[in-house]
Short mmCIF file of C-alpha atoms in Angstrom, two decimals:
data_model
loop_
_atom_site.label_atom_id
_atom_site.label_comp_id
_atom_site.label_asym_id
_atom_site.label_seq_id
_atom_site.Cartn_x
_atom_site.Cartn_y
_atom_site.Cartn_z
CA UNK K 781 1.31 106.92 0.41
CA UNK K 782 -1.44 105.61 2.81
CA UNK K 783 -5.02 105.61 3.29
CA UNK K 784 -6.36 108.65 4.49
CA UNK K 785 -7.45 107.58 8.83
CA UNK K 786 -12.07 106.99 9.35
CA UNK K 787 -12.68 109.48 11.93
CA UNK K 788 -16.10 108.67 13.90
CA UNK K 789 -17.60 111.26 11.91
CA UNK K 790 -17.34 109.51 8.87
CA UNK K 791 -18.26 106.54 10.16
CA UNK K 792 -21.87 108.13 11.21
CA UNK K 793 -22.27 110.08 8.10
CA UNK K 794 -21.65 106.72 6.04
CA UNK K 795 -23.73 104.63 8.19
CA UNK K 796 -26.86 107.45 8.39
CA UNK K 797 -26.51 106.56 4.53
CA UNK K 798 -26.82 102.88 4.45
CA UNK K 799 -29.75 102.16 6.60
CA UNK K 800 -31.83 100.36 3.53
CA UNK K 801 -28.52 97.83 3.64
CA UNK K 802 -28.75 97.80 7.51
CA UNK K 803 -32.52 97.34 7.88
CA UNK K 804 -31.41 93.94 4.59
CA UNK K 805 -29.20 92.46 6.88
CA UNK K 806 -31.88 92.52 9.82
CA UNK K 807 -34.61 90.39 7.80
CA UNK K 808 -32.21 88.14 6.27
CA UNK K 809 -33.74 84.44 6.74
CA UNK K 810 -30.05 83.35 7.84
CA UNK K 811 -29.41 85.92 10.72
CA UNK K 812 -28.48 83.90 13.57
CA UNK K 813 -30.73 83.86 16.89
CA UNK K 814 -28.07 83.45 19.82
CA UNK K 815 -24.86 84.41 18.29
CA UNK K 816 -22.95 87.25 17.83
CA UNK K 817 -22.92 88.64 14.49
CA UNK K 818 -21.83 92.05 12.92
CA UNK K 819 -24.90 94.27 12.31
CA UNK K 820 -24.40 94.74 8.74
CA UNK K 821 -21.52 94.07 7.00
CA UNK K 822 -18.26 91.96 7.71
CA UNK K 823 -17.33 90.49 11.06
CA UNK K 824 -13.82 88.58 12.18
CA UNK K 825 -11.82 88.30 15.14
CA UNK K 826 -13.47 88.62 18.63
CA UNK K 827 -10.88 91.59 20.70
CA UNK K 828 -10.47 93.07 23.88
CA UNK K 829 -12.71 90.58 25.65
CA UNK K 830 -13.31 91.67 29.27
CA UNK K 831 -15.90 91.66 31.97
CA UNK K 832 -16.26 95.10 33.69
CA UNK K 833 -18.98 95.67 36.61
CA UNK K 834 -20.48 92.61 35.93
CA UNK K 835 -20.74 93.79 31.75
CA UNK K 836 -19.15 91.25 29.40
CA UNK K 837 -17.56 93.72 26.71
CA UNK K 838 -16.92 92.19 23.67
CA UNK K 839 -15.25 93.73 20.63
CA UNK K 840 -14.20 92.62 17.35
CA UNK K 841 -13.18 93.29 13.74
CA UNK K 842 -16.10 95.01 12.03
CA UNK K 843 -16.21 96.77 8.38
CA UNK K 844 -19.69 97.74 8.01
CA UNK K 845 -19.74 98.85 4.55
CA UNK K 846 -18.35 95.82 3.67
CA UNK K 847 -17.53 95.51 0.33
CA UNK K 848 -17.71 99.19 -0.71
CA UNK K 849 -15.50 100.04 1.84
CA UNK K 850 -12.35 98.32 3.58
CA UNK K 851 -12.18 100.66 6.61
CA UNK K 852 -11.99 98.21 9.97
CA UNK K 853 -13.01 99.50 13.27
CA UNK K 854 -13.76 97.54 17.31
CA UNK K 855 -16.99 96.82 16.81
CA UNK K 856 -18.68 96.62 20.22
CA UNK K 857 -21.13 94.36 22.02
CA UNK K 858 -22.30 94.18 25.57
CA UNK K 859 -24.24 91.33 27.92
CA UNK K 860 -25.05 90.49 31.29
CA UNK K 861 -25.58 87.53 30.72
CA UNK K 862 -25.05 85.70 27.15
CA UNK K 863 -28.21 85.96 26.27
CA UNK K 864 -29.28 89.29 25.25
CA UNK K 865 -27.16 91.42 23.71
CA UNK K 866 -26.88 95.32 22.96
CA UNK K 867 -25.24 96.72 20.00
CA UNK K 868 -22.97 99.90 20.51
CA UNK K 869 -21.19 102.34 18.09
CA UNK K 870 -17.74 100.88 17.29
CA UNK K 871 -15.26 101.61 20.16
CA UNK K 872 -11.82 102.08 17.67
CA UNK K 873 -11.62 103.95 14.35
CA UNK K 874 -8.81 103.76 11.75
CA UNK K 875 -8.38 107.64 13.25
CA UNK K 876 -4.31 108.32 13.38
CA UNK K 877 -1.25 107.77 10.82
CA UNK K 878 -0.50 104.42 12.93
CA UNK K 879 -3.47 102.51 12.43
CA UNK K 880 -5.02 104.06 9.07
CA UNK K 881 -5.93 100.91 7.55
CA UNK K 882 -7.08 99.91 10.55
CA UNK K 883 -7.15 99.14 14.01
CA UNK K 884 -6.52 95.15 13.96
CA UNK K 885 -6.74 92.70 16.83
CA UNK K 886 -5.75 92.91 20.27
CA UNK K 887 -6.75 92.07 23.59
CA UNK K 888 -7.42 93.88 27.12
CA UNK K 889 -5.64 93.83 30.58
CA UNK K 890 -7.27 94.85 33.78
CA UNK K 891 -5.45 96.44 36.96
CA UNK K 892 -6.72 99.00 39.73
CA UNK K 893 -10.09 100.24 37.74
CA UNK K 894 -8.68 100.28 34.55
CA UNK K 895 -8.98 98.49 31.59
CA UNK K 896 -5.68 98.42 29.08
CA UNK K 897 -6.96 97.46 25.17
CA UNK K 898 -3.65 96.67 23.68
CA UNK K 899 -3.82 95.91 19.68
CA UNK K 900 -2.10 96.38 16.36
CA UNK K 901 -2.05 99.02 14.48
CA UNK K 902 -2.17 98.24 10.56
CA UNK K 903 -0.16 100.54 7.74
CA UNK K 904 -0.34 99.66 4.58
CA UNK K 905 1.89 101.57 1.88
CA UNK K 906 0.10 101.91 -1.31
CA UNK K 907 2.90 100.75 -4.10
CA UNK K 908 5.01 97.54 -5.29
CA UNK K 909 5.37 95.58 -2.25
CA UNK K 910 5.22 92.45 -1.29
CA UNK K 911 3.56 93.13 2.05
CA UNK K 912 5.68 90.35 3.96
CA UNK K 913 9.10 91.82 4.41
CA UNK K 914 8.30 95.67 2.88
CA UNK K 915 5.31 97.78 2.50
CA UNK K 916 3.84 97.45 5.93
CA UNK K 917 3.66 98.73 9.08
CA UNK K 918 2.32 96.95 12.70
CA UNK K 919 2.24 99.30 15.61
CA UNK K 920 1.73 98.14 18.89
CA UNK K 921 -0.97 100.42 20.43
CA UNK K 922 -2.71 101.36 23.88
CA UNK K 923 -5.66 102.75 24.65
CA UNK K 924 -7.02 102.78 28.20
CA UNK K 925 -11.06 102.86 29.72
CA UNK K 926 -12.62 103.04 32.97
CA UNK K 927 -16.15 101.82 32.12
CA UNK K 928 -15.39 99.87 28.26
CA UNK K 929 -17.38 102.81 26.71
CA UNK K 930 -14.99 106.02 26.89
CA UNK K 931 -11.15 105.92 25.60
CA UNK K 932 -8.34 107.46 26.44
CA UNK K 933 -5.98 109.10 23.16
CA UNK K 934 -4.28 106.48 21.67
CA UNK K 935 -0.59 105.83 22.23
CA UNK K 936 2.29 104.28 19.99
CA UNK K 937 4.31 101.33 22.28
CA UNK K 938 5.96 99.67 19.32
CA UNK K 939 7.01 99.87 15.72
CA UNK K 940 8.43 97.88 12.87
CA UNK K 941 11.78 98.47 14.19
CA UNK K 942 11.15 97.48 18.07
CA UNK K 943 10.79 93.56 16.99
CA UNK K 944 13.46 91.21 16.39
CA UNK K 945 15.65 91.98 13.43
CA UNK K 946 14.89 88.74 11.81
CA UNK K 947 10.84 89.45 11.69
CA UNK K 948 8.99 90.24 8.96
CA UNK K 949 6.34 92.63 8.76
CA UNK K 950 3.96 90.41 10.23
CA UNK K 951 3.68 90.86 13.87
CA UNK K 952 0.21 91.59 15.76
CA UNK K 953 -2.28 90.36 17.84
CA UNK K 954 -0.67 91.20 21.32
CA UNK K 955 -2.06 89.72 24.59
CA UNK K 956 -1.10 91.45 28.03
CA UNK K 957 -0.78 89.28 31.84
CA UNK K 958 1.06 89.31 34.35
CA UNK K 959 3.57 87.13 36.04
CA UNK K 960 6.39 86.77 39.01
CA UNK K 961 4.96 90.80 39.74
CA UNK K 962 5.82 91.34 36.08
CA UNK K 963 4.05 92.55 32.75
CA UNK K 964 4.13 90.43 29.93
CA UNK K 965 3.09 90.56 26.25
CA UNK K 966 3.10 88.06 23.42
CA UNK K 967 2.57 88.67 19.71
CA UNK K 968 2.04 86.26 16.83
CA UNK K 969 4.50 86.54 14.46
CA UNK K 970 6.43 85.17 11.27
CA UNK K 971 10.51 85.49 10.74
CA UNK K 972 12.27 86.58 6.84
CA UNK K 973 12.95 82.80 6.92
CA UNK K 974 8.69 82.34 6.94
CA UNK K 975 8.81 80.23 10.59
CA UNK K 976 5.98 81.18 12.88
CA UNK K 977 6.53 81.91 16.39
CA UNK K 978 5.14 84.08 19.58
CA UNK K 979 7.40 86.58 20.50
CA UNK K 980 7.37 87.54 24.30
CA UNK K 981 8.03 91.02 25.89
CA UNK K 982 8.55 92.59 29.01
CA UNK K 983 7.93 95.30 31.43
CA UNK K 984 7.52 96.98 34.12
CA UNK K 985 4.91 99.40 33.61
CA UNK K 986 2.68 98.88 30.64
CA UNK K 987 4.54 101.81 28.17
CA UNK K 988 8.29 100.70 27.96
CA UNK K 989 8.84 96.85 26.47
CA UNK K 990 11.44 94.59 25.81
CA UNK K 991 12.28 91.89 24.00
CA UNK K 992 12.76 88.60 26.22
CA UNK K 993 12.14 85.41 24.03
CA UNK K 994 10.33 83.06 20.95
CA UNK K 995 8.65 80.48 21.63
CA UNK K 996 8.11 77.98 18.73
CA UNK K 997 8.82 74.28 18.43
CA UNK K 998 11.82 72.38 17.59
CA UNK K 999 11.40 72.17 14.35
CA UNK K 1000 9.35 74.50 11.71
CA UNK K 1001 5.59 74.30 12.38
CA UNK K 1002 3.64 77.08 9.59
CA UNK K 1003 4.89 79.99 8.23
CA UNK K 1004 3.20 82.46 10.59
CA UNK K 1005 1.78 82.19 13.78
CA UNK K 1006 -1.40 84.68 14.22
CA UNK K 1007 -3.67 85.16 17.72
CA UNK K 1008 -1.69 84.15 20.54
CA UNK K 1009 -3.22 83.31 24.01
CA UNK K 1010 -1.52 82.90 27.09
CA UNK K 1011 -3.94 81.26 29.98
CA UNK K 1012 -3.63 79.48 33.51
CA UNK K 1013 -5.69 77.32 35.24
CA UNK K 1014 -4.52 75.74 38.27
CA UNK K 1015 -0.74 75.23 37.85
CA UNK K 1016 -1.44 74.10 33.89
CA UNK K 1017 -0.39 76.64 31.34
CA UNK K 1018 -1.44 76.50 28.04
CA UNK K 1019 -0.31 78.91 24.78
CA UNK K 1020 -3.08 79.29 22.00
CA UNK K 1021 -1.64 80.11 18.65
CA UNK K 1022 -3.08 79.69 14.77
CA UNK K 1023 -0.37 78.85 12.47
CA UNK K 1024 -0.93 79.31 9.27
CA UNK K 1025 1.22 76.83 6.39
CA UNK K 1026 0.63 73.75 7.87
CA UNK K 1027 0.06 71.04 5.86
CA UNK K 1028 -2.38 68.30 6.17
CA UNK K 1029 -1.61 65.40 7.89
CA UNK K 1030 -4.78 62.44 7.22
CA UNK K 1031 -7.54 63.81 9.33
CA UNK K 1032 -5.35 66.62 10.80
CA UNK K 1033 -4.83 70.41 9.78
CA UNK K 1034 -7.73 69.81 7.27
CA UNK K 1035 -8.61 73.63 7.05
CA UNK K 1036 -6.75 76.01 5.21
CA UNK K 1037 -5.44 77.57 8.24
CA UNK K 1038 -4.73 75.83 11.87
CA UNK K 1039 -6.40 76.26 15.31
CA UNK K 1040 -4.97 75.05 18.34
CA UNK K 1041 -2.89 74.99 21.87
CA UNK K 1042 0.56 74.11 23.31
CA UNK K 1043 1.01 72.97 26.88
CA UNK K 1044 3.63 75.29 28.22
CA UNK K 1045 6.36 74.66 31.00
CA UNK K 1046 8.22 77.80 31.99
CA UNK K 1047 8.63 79.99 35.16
CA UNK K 1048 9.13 83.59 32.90
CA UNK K 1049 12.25 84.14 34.47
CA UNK K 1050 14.83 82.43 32.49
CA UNK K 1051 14.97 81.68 29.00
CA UNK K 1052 14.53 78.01 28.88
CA UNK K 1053 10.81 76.59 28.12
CA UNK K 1054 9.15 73.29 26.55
CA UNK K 1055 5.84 73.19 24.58
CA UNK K 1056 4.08 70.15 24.52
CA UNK K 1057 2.21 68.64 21.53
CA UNK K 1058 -0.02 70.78 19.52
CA UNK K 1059 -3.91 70.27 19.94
CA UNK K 1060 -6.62 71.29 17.60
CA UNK K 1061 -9.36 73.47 19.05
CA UNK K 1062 -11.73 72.77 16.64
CA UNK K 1063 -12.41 70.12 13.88
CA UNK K 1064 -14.68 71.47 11.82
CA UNK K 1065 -15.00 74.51 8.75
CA UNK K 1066 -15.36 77.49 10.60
CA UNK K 1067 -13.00 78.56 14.25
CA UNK K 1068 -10.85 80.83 13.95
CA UNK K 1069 -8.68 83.11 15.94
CA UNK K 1070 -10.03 82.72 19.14
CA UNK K 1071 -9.57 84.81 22.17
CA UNK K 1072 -9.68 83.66 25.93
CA UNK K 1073 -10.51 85.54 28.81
CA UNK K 1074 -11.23 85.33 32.89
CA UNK K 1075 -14.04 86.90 33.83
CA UNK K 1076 -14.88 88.01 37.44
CA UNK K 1077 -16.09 84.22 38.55
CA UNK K 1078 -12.55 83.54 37.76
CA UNK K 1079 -13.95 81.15 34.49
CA UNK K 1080 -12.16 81.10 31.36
CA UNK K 1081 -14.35 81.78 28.51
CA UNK K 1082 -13.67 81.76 24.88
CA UNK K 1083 -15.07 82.94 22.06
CA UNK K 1084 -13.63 82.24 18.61
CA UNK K 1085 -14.71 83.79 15.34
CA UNK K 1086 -17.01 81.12 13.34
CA UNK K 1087 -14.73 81.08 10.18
CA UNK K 1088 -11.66 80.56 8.06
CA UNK K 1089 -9.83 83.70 6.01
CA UNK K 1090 -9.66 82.31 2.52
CA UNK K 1091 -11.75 79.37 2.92
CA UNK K 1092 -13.06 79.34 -0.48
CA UNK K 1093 -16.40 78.73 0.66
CA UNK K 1094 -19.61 80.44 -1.09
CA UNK K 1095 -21.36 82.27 2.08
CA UNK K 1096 -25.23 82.65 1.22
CA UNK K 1097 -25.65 85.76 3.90
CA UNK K 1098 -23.28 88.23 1.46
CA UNK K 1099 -26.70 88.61 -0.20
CA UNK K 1100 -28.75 89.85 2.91
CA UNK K 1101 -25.78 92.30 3.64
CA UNK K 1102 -23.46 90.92 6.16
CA UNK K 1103 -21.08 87.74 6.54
CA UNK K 1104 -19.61 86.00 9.66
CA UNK K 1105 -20.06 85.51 13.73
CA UNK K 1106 -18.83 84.47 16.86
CA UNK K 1107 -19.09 81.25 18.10
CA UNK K 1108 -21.12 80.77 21.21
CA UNK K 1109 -19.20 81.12 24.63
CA UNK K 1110 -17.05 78.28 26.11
CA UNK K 1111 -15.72 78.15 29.62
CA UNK K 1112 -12.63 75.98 29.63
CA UNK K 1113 -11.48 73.23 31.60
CA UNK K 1114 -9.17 70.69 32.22
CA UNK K 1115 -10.24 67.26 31.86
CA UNK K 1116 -9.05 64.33 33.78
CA UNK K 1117 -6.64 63.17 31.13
CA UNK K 1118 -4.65 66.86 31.52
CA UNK K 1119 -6.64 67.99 28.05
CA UNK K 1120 -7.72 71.56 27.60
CA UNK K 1121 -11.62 71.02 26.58
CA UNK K 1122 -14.63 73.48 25.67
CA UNK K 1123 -18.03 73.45 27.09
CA UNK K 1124 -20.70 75.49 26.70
CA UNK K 1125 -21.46 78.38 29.32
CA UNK K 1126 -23.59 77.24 31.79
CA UNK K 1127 -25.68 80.98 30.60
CA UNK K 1128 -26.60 79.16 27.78
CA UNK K 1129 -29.15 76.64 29.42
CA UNK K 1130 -31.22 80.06 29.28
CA UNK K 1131 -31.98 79.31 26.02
CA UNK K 1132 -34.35 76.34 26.49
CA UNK K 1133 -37.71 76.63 26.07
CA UNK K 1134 -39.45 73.17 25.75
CA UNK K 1135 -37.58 69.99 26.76
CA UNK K 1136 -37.87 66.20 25.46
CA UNK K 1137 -36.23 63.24 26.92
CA UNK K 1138 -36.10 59.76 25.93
CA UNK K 1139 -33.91 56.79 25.59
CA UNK K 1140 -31.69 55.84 22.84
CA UNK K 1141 -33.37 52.08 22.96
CA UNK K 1142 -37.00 53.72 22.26
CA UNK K 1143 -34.95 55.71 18.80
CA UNK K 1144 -34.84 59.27 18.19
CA UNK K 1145 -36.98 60.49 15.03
CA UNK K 1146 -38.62 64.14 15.83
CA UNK K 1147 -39.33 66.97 14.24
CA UNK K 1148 -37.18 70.15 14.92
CA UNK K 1149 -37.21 73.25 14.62
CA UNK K 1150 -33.66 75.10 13.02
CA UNK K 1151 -32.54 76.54 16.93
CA UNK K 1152 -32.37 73.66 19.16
CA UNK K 1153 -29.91 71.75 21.67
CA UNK K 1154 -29.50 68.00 21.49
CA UNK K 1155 -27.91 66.01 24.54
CA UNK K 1156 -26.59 62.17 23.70
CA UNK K 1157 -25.57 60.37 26.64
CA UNK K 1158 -24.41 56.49 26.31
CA UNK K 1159 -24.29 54.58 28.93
CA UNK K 1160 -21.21 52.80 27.30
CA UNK K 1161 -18.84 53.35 24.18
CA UNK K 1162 -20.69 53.91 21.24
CA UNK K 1163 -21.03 51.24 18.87
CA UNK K 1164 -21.95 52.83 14.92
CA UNK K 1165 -24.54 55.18 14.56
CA UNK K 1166 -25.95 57.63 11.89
CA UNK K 1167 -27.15 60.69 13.30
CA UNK K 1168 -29.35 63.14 10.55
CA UNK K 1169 -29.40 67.11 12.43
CA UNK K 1170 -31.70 69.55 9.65
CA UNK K 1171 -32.18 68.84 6.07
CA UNK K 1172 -28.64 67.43 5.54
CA UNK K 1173 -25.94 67.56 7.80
CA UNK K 1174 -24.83 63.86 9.17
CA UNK K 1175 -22.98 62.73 11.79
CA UNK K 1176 -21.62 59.16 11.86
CA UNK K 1177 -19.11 57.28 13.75
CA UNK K 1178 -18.33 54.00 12.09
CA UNK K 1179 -14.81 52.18 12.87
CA UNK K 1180 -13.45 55.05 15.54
CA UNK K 1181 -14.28 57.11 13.20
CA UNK K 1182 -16.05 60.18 13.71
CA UNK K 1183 -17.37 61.86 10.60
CA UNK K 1184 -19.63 64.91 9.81
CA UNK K 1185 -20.84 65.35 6.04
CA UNK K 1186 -22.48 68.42 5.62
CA UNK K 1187 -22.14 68.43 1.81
CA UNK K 1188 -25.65 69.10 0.97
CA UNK K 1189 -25.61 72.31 2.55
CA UNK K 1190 -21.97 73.74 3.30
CA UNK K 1191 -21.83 75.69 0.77
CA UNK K 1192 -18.42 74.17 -0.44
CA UNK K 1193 -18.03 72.34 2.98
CA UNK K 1194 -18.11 68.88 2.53
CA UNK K 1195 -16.44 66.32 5.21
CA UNK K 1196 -14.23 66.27 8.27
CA UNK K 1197 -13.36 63.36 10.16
CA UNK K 1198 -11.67 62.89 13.65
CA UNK K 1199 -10.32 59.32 15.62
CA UNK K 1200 -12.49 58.60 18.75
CA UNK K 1201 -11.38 55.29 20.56
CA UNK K 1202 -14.15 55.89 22.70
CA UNK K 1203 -16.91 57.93 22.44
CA UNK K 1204 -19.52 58.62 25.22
CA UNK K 1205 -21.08 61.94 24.83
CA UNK K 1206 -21.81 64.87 22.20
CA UNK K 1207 -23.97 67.90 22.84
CA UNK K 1208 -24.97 69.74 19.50
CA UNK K 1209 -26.28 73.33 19.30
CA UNK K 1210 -27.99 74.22 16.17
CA UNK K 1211 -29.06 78.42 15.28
CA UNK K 1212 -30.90 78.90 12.07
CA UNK K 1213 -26.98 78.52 10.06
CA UNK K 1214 -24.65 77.08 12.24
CA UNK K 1215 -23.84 73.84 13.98
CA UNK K 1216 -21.04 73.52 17.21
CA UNK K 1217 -20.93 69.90 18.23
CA UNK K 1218 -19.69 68.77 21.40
CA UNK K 1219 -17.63 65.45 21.65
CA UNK K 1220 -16.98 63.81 24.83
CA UNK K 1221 -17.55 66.92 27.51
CA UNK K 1222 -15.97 69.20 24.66
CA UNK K 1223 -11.99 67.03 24.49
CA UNK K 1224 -12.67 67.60 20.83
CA UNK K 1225 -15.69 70.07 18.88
CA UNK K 1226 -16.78 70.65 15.19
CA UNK K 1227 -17.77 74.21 14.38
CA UNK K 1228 -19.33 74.60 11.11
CA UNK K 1229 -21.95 77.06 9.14
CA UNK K 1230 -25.05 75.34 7.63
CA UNK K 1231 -27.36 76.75 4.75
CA UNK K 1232 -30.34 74.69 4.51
CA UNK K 1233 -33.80 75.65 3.87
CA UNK K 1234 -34.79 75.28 7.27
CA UNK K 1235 -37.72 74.11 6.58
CA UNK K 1236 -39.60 70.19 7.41
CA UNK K 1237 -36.44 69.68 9.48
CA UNK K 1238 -35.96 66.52 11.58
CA UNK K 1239 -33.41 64.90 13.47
CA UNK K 1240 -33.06 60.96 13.17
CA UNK K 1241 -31.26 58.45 14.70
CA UNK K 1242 -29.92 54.87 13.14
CA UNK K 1243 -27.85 52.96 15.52
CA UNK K 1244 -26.53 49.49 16.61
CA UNK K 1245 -25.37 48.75 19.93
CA UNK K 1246 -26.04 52.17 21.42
CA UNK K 1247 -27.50 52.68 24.87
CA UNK K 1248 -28.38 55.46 27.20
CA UNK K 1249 -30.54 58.57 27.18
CA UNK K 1250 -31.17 61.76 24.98
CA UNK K 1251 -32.98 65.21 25.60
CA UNK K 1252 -33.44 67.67 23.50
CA UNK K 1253 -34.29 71.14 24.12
CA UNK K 1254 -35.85 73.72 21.44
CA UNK K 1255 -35.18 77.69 21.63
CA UNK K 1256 -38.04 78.36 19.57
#
């Protein structure tokens, strides 16, 4: 047996009946001011990110009546401009026998008008599985728009039994481009023998797909590989994957679950490919699953999803009726040193209301309120430094060492730590529960929820043999 499909109707009906939880959510003292976050309820992976007529569409995994009910839908979110957002009805219901528990992540392709939202389909068998080899199934699913708003019926590409024989039932997440006048797909995936992977198809017109190729290093890296991203820029090619069963490694892989990119070399013609070293995208508690997307400037932006499935950690908003967001946007670059880095969309400058500037020989010691942007520039290598954002989150750098406790209010985060030879710039944005620091013209970041009580905050500044200017902007 399966669950019975969430027709829109339902949906309504349910969510006519829960406006006392919806109207909780709205006045809870930890709602973010700038980010994405799900109207009520639960919130995970950003999908189908597109830009459309000059409207940035973004949809992800929402279950509203989260925890009294499991049912996922697209929840959907438009913006001109990154700024100011407006909230929609969900675009995709768990509404057919392929996707009744749910329609899960996927991504959107663009040609001639029309917008292709490719995604997984989740079946779950009620019964004694395991849900890794048996008991599952993950359909590959289509559904086509002209304007992001209206969709087409949805259609059934893959199955189960269209993946390599050697796959468990974990494959999903699949991302659609095009290449050499050719479609391609990838999917993350994980094998019988538990080795992650991204598994790459092939067509010729969108509907009928083949099987070409893995790609996955030389030798075992997690058990499962979930969200892949395929992007370009320039002649640089880059695959995004999170594996998950890696262990840690000193300051590496600290999280539960892994975040990060491969350099890629291959022409998608042949069958031979190299990936280079894997790179973290993120160093602190909370990035997951991000997705990547080229909007019509031709700038890659990226939005990941500001947590980690089973983290462990306590969340304080459960109690005001909703859990979870989206990091802010990020266009990405390539640096000088062939790195793929983050910074922040130049939209979000938008933000600033009042600005103060000063020099890192006068000190820093101000007041602040909890939504703010701070700017460090030195005018040479840091030397060490103790830098106090809120109530109780620190940032130090001591021995080429970078550290960030935030301990007194994580909730259960406490400390993550990255090696900077040299470190010349961070840029910090702080919303009423969340921090996203930026090291070095974002080569490295640290995403993190904070719970503090918002209250008397300050930001301070300790340092010896540090030079060069700050400005700080509030957004209150």
């Amino acid at each position: 047996m399966v669950k019975s499909p969430m027709k829109k109707d339902v949906y309504r009906k349910n969510f006519e009946e829960r406006q006392d939880w919806y109207q909780k959510a709205q006045k809870d003292s930890f709602r973010l001011k700038y980010h994405i976050q799900p109207p009520m309820g639960w919130l995970n992976d950003p999908n189908g990110l597109c830009q459309k007529d000059g409207v940035y569409h973004i949809y992800f995994q929402y279950c509203p009546f989260y925890p009294e009910l499991g049912s996922i839908f697209w929840g959907h979110m438009t913006t001109k401009d990154f700024l100011h957002y407006e909230e929609h009805e969900p675009a995709l219901y768990s509404d057919t026998k392929w996707d009744c528990n749910g329609p899960y992540s996927g991504s959107a392709y663009q040609e001639n008008g029309m917008i292709y939202f490719f995604y997984t389909g989740n079946v779950r068998y009620e019964g004694d599985y395991n849900y890794v080899t048996d008991g599952r199934e993950q359909n590959t699913i289509l559904v086509t728009s002209e304007d992001g708003f209206a969709f087409s019926g949805k259609q059934l590409l893959m199955k189960n039994e269209d993946y390599p024989a050697d796959m468990s039932r974990h494959v999903r997440d699949p991302q659609v481009f095009r290449e050499n006048d050719r479609y391609f797909m990838i999917q993350g995936a994980r094998s019988i023998q538990d080795e992650g992977s991204i598994l790459l198809f092939e067509s010729e017109d969108l509907i009928h797909w083949s099987y070409k190729l893995r790609f996955q290093p030389g030798k075992p890296f997690g058990y499962m590989w979930e969200c892949p991203n395929y992007l370009k820029i320039g002649e640089r090619k880059f695959l995004f994957t999170c594996p998950q069963g890696v262990p840690r490694d000193d300051y590496e892989f600290a999280n539960v679950y892994q975040c990060g990119w491969f350099s890629l070399d291959y022409d998608f013609k042949g069958e031979d490919y190299r990936l280079g070293e894997f790179h973290s995208l993120d160093r602190g508690f909370d990035f997951y699953a991000p997705q990547v997307f080229q909007d019509e400037a031709g700038r890659w932006i990226l939005l990941g999803w500001m947590a980690i499935p089973d983290s462990g950690y306590e969340e304080p908003t459960l109690a005001g009726g909703w859990i979870h967001a989206l990091t802010i946007p990020r266009e990405l670059y390539v640096n000088e040193a062939g790195l793929l880095c983050q910074r922040p969309l130049k939209e979000l400058e938008g933000l600033r209301k009042t600005a103060v500037k000063g020099t890192l020989r006068e000190g820093l010691n101000r007041e602040t309120s909890p939504c703010f942007e701070l700017k460090i520039l030195m005018d040479k290598a840091a030397g060490e430094f103790a830098l106090k954002l809120r109530e109780s989150a620190v940032l130090t750098y001591r021995d080429g060492v970078l550290r960030l406790d935030v301990t007194g209010c994580g909730s259960g985060r406490t400390v993550r730590r990255l090696k900077v030879e040299e470190l010349w710039k961070l840029q910090i944005f702080s919303d009423t529960s969340s921090l996203e620091i930026f090291v070095n013209d974002g080569a490295d970041v640290f995403t993190t929820r904070v719970y503090d009580s918002m209250e008397d905050l300050r930001i301070s500044l300790e340092a010896v043999e540090l030079f060069g200017d700050w400005e700080y902007y509030s957004f209150e």
